[in-house]
mmCIF file of C-alpha atoms in Angstrom:
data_model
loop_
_atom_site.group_PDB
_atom_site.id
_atom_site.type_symbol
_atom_site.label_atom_id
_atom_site.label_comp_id
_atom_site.label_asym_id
_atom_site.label_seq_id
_atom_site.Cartn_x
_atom_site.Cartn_y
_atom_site.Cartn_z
ATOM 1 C CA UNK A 1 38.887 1.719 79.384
ATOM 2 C CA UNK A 2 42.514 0.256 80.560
ATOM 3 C CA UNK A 3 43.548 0.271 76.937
ATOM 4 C CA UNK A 4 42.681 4.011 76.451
ATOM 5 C CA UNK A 5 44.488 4.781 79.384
ATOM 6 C CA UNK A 6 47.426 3.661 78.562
ATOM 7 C CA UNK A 7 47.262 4.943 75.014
ATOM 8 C CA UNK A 8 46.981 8.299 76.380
ATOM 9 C CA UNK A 9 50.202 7.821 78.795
ATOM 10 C CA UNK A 10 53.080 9.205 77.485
ATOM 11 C CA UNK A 11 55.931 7.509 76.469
ATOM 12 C CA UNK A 12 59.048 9.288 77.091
ATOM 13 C CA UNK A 13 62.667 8.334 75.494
ATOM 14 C CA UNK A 14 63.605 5.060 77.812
ATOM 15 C CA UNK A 15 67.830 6.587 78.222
ATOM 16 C CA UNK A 16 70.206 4.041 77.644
ATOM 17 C CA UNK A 17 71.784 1.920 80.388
ATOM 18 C CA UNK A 18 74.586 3.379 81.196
ATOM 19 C CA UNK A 19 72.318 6.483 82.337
ATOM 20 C CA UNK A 20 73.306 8.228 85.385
ATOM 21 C CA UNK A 21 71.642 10.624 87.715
ATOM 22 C CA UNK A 22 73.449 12.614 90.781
ATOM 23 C CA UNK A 23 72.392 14.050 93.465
ATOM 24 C CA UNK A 24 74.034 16.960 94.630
ATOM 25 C CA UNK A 25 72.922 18.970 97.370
ATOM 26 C CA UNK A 26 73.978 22.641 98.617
ATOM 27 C CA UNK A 27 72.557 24.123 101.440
ATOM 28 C CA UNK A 28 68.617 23.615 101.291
ATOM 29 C CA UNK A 29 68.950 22.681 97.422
ATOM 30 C CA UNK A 30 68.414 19.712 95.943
ATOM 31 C CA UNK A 31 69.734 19.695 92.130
ATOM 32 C CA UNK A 32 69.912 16.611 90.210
ATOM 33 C CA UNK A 33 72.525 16.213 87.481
ATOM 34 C CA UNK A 34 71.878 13.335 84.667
ATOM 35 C CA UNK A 35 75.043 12.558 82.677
ATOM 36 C CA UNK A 36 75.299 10.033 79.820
ATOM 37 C CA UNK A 37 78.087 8.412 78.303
ATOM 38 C CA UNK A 38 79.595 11.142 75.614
ATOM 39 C CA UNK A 39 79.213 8.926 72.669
ATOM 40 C CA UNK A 40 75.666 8.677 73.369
ATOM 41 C CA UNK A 41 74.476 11.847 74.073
ATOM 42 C CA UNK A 42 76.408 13.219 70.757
ATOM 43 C CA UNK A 43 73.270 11.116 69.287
ATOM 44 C CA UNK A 44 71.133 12.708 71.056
ATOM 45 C CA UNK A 45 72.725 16.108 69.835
ATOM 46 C CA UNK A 46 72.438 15.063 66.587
ATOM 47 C CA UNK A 47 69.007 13.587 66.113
ATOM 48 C CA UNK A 48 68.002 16.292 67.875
ATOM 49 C CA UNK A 49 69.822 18.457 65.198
ATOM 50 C CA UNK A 50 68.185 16.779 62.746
ATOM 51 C CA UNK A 51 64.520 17.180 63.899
ATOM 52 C CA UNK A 52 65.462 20.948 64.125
ATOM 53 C CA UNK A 53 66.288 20.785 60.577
ATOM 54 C CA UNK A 54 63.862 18.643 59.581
ATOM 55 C CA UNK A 55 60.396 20.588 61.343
ATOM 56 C CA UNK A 56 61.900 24.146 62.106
ATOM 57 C CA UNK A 57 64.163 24.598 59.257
ATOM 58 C CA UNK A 58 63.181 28.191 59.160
ATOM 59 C CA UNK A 59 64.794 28.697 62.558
ATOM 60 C CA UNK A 60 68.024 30.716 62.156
ATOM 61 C CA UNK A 61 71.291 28.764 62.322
ATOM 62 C CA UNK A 62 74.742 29.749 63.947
ATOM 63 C CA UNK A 63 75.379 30.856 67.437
ATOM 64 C CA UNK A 64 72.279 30.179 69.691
ATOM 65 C CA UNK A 65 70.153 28.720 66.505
ATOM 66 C CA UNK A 66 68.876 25.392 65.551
ATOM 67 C CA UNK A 67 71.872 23.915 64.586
ATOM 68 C CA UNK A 68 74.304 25.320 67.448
ATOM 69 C CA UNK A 69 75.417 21.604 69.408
ATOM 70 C CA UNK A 70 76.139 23.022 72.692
ATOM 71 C CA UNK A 71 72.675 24.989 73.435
ATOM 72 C CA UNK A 72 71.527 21.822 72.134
ATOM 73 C CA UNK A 73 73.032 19.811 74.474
ATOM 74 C CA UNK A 74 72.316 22.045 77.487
ATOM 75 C CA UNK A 75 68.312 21.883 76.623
ATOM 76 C CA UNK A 76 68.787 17.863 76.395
ATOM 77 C CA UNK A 77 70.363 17.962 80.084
ATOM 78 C CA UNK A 78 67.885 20.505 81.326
ATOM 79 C CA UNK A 79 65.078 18.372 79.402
ATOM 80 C CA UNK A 80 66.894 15.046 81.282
ATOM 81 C CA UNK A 81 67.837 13.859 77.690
ATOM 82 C CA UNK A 82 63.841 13.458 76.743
ATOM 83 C CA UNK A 83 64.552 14.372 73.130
ATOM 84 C CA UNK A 84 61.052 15.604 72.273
ATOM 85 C CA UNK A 85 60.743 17.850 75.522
ATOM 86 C CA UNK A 86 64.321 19.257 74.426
ATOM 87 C CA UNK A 87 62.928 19.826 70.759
ATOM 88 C CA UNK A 88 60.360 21.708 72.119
ATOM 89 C CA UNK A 89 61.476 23.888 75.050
ATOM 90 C CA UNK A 90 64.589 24.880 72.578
ATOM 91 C CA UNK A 91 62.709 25.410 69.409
ATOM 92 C CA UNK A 92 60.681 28.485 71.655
ATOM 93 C CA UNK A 93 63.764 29.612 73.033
ATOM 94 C CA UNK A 94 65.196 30.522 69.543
ATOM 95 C CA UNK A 95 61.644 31.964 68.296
ATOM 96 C CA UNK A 96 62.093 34.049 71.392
ATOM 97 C CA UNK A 97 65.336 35.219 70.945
ATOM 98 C CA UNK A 98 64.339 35.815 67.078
ATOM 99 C CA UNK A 99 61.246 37.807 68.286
ATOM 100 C CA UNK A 100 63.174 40.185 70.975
ATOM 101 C CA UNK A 101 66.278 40.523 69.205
ATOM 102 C CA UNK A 102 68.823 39.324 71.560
ATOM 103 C CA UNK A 103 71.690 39.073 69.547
ATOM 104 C CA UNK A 104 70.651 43.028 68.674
ATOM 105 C CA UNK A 105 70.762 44.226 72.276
ATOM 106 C CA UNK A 106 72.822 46.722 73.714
ATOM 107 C CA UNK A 107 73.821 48.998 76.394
ATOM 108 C CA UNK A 108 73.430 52.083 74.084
ATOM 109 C CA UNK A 109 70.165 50.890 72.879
ATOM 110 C CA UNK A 110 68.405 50.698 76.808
ATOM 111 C CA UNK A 111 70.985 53.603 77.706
ATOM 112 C CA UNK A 112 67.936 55.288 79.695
ATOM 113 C CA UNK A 113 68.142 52.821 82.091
ATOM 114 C CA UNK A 114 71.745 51.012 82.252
ATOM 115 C CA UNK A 115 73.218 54.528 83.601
ATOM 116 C CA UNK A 116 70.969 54.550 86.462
ATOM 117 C CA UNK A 117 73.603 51.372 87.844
ATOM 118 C CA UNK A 118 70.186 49.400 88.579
ATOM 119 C CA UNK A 119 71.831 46.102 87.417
ATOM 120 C CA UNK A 120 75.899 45.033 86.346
ATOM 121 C CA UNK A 121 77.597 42.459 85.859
ATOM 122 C CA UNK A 122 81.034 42.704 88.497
ATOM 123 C CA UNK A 123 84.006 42.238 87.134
ATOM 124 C CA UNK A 124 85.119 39.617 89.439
ATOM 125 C CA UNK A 125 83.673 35.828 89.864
ATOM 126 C CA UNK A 126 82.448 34.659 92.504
ATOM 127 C CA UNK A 127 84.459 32.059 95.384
ATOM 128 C CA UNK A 128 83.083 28.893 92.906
ATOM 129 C CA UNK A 129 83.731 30.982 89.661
ATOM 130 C CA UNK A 130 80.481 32.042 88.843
ATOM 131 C CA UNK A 131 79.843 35.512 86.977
ATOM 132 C CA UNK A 132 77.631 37.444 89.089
ATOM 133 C CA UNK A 133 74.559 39.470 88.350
ATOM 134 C CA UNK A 134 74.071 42.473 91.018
ATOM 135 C CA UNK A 135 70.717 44.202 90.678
ATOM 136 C CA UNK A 136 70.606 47.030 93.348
ATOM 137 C CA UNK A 137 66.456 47.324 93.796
ATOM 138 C CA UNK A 138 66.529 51.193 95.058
ATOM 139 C CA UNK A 139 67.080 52.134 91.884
ATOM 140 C CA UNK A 140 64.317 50.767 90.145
ATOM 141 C CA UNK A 141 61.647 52.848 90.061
ATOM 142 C CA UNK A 142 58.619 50.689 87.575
ATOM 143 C CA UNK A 143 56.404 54.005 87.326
ATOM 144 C CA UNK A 144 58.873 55.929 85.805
ATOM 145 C CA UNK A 145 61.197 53.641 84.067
ATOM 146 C CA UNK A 146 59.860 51.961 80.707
ATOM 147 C CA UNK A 147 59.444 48.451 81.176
ATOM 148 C CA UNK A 148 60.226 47.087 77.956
ATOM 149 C CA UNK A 149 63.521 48.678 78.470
ATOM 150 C CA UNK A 150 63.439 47.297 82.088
ATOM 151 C CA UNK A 151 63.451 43.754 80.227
ATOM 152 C CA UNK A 152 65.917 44.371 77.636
ATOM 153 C CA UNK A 153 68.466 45.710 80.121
ATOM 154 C CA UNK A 154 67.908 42.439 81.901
ATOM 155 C CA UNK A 155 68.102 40.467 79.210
ATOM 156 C CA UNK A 156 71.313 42.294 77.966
ATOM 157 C CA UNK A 157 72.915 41.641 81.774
ATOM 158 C CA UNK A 158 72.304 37.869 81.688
ATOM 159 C CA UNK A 159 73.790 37.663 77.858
ATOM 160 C CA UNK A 160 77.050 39.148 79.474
ATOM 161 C CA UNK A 161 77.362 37.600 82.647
ATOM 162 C CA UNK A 162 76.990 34.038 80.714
ATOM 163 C CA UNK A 163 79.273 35.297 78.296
ATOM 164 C CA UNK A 164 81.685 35.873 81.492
ATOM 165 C CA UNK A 165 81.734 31.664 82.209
ATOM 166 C CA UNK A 166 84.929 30.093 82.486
ATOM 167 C CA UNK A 167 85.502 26.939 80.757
ATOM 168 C CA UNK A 168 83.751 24.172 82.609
ATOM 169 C CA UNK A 169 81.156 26.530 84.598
ATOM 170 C CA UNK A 170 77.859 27.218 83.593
ATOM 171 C CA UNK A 171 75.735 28.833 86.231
ATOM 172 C CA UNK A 172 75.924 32.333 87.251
ATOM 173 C CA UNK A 173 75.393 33.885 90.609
ATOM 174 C CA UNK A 174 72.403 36.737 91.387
ATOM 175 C CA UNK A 175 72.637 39.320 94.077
ATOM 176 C CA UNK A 176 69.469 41.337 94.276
ATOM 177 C CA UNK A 177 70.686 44.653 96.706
ATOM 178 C CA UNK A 178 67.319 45.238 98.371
ATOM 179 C CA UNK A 179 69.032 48.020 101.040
ATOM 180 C CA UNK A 180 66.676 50.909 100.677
ATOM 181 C CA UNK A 181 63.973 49.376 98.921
ATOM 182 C CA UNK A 182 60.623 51.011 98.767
ATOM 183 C CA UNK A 183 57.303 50.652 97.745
ATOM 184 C CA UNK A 184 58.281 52.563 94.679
ATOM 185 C CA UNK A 185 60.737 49.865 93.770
ATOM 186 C CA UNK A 186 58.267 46.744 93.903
ATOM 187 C CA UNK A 187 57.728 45.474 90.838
ATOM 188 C CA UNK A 188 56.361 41.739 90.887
ATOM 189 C CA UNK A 189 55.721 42.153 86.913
ATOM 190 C CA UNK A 190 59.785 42.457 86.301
ATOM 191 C CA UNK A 191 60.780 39.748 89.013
ATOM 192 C CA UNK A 192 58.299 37.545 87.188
ATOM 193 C CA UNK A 193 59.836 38.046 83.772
ATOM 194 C CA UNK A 194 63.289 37.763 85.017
ATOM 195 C CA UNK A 195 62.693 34.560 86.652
ATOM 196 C CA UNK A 196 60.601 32.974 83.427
ATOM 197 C CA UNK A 197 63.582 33.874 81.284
ATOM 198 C CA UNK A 198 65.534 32.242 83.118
ATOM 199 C CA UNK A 199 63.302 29.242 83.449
ATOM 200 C CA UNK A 200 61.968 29.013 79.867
ATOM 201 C CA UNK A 201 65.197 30.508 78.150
ATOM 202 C CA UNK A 202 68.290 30.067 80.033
ATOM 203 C CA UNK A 203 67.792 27.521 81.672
ATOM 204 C CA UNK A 204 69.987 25.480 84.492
ATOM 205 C CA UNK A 205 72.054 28.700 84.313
ATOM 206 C CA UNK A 206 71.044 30.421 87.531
ATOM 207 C CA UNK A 207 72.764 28.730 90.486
ATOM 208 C CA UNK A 208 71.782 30.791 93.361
ATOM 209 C CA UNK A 209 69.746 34.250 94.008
ATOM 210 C CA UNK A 210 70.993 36.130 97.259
ATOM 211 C CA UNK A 211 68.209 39.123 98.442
ATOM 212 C CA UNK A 212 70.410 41.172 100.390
ATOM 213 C CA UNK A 213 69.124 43.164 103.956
ATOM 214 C CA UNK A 214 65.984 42.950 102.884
ATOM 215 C CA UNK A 215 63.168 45.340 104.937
ATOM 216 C CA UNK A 216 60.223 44.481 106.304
ATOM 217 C CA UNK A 217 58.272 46.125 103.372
ATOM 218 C CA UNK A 218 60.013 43.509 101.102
ATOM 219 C CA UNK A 219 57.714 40.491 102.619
ATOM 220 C CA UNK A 220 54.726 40.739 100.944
ATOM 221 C CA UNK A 221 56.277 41.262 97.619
ATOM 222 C CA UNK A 222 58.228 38.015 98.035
ATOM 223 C CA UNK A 223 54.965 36.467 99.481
ATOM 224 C CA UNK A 224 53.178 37.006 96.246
ATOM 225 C CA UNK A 225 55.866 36.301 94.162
ATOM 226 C CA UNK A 226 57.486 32.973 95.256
ATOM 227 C CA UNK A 227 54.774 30.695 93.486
ATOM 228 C CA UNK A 228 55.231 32.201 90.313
ATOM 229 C CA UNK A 229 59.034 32.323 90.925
ATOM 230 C CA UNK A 230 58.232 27.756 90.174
ATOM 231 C CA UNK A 231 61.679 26.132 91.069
ATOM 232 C CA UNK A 232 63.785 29.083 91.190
ATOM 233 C CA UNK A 233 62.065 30.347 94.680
ATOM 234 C CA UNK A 234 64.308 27.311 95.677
ATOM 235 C CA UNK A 235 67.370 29.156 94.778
ATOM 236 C CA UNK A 236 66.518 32.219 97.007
ATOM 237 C CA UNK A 237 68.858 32.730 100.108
ATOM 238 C CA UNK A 238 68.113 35.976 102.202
ATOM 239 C CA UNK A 239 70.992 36.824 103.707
ATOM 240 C CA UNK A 240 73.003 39.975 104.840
ATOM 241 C CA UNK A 241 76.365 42.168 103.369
ATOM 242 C CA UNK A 242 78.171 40.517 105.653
ATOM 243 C CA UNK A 243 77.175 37.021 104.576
ATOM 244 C CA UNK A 244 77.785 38.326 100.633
ATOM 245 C CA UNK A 245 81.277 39.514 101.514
ATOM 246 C CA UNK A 246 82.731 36.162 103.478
ATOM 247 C CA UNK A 247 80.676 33.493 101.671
ATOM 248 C CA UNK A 248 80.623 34.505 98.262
ATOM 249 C CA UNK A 249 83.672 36.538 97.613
ATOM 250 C CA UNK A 250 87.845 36.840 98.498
ATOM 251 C CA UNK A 251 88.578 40.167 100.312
ATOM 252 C CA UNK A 252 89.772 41.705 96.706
ATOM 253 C CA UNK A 253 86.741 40.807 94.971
ATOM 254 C CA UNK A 254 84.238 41.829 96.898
ATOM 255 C CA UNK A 255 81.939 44.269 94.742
ATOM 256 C CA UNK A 256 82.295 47.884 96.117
ATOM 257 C CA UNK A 257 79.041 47.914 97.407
ATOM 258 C CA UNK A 258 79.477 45.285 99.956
ATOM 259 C CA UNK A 259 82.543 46.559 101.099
ATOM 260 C CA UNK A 260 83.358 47.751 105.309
#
């Protein structure tokens, strides 16, 4: 019985020695970093690589494909440099940005809903350089609005604000506006997506979520969706315009709608 036990354990990559893990806290949140000497996790990159080639050679190449080093290397970091567990989380990120056409998306093609100003990237970063992702609730109305365009508007959002990163950054900032949400605007469905994407596909790149004024009506949405929200509900301050406009942002940058 002992031996079948621990035949059925798994075995995970054992990381080299000079393997490091950090701890770095903000606020409530507990992230931890693992780093590796850059020599060795270029072999990781590569075998990695080479796996991809070998077992999912029909898996585009290029930009955000099998063979593109630096999404590699972020799914190895996310994956703590388990190479397997990286091979597979990133092998059905690129199925799934084959299968809904990412690179394809546009703001003319989900122009039905990107003029209602339900979500935006600002033009400014954030006080620790983040790209930020407003998403103004009232005007998101799921009963009217079509959801797969809902998603690809999202999706289309989150593709620009990474593409917004400056050099050395790589997590972006949410602001969910919930000032005059409604019952009409609750949509549990579209939070979930958002925050799988995020989890299964872009991972490590959401730093922080801020729901802004939000009403009483807004509790039992968030009390439903916070366990399917996993370890991004951990990212979610509630806090007020006030807090947005002194914490997160100089006096010039602060995004119209927060503004005196």
């Amino acid at each position: 019985m002992a031996l079948r036990l621990c035949q059925n354990l798994r075995h995970p990559l054992v990381p080299p020695t000079n393997f490091s893990m950090k701890a770095t806290r903000t606020r409530k949140l507990s992230v931890m970093n693992y780093t590796l000497d850059p020599k060795d996790s270029r072999k990781l990159v590569l075998e990695v690589k080479e796996k991809l080639e070998k077992e999912y050679h029909s898996l585009p190449v290029g930009k955000n494909g099998r063979d593109d080093e630096d999404m590699i290397l972020w799914f190895l970091k996310d994956r703590k440099f388990y190479v397997e567990d990286a091979v597979s989380k990133l092998t059905k990120a690129i199925k799934w940005r084959q299968e809904f056409k990412v690179s394809e998306l546009s703001e003319e093609l989900v122009k039905n809903v990107a003029q209602t100003g339900k979500a935006y990237v600002h033009d400014f970063l954030d006080v620790n350089d983040r790209p930020v992702l407003i998403v103004v609730a009232s005007k998101h109305f799921p009963a009217m609005q079509d959801p797969a365009e809902n998603e690809k508007l999202c999706v289309l959002m989150i593709e620009k604000a990474l593409g917004k990163l400056p050099a050395g950054k790589e997590e972006i900032l949410g602001i969910f506006d919930l000032r005059g949400f409604g019952t009409e605007n609750a949509d549990l469905n579209f939070l979930t997506f958002l925050f799988d994407v995020f989890y299964y596909y872009y991972p490590r790149r959401l730093g922080q979520v801020l729901f802004v004024e939000a009403p009483f009506v807004f509790k039992p949405i968030w009390l439903l969706a916070r366990p399917l929200l996993k370890s991004y509900a951990s990212l979610v301050r509630f806090c007020s315009v006030e807090t947005v406009r002194k914490e997160y942002f100089a006096e010039e940058t602060v995004p119209a709608s927060f503004r005196d």
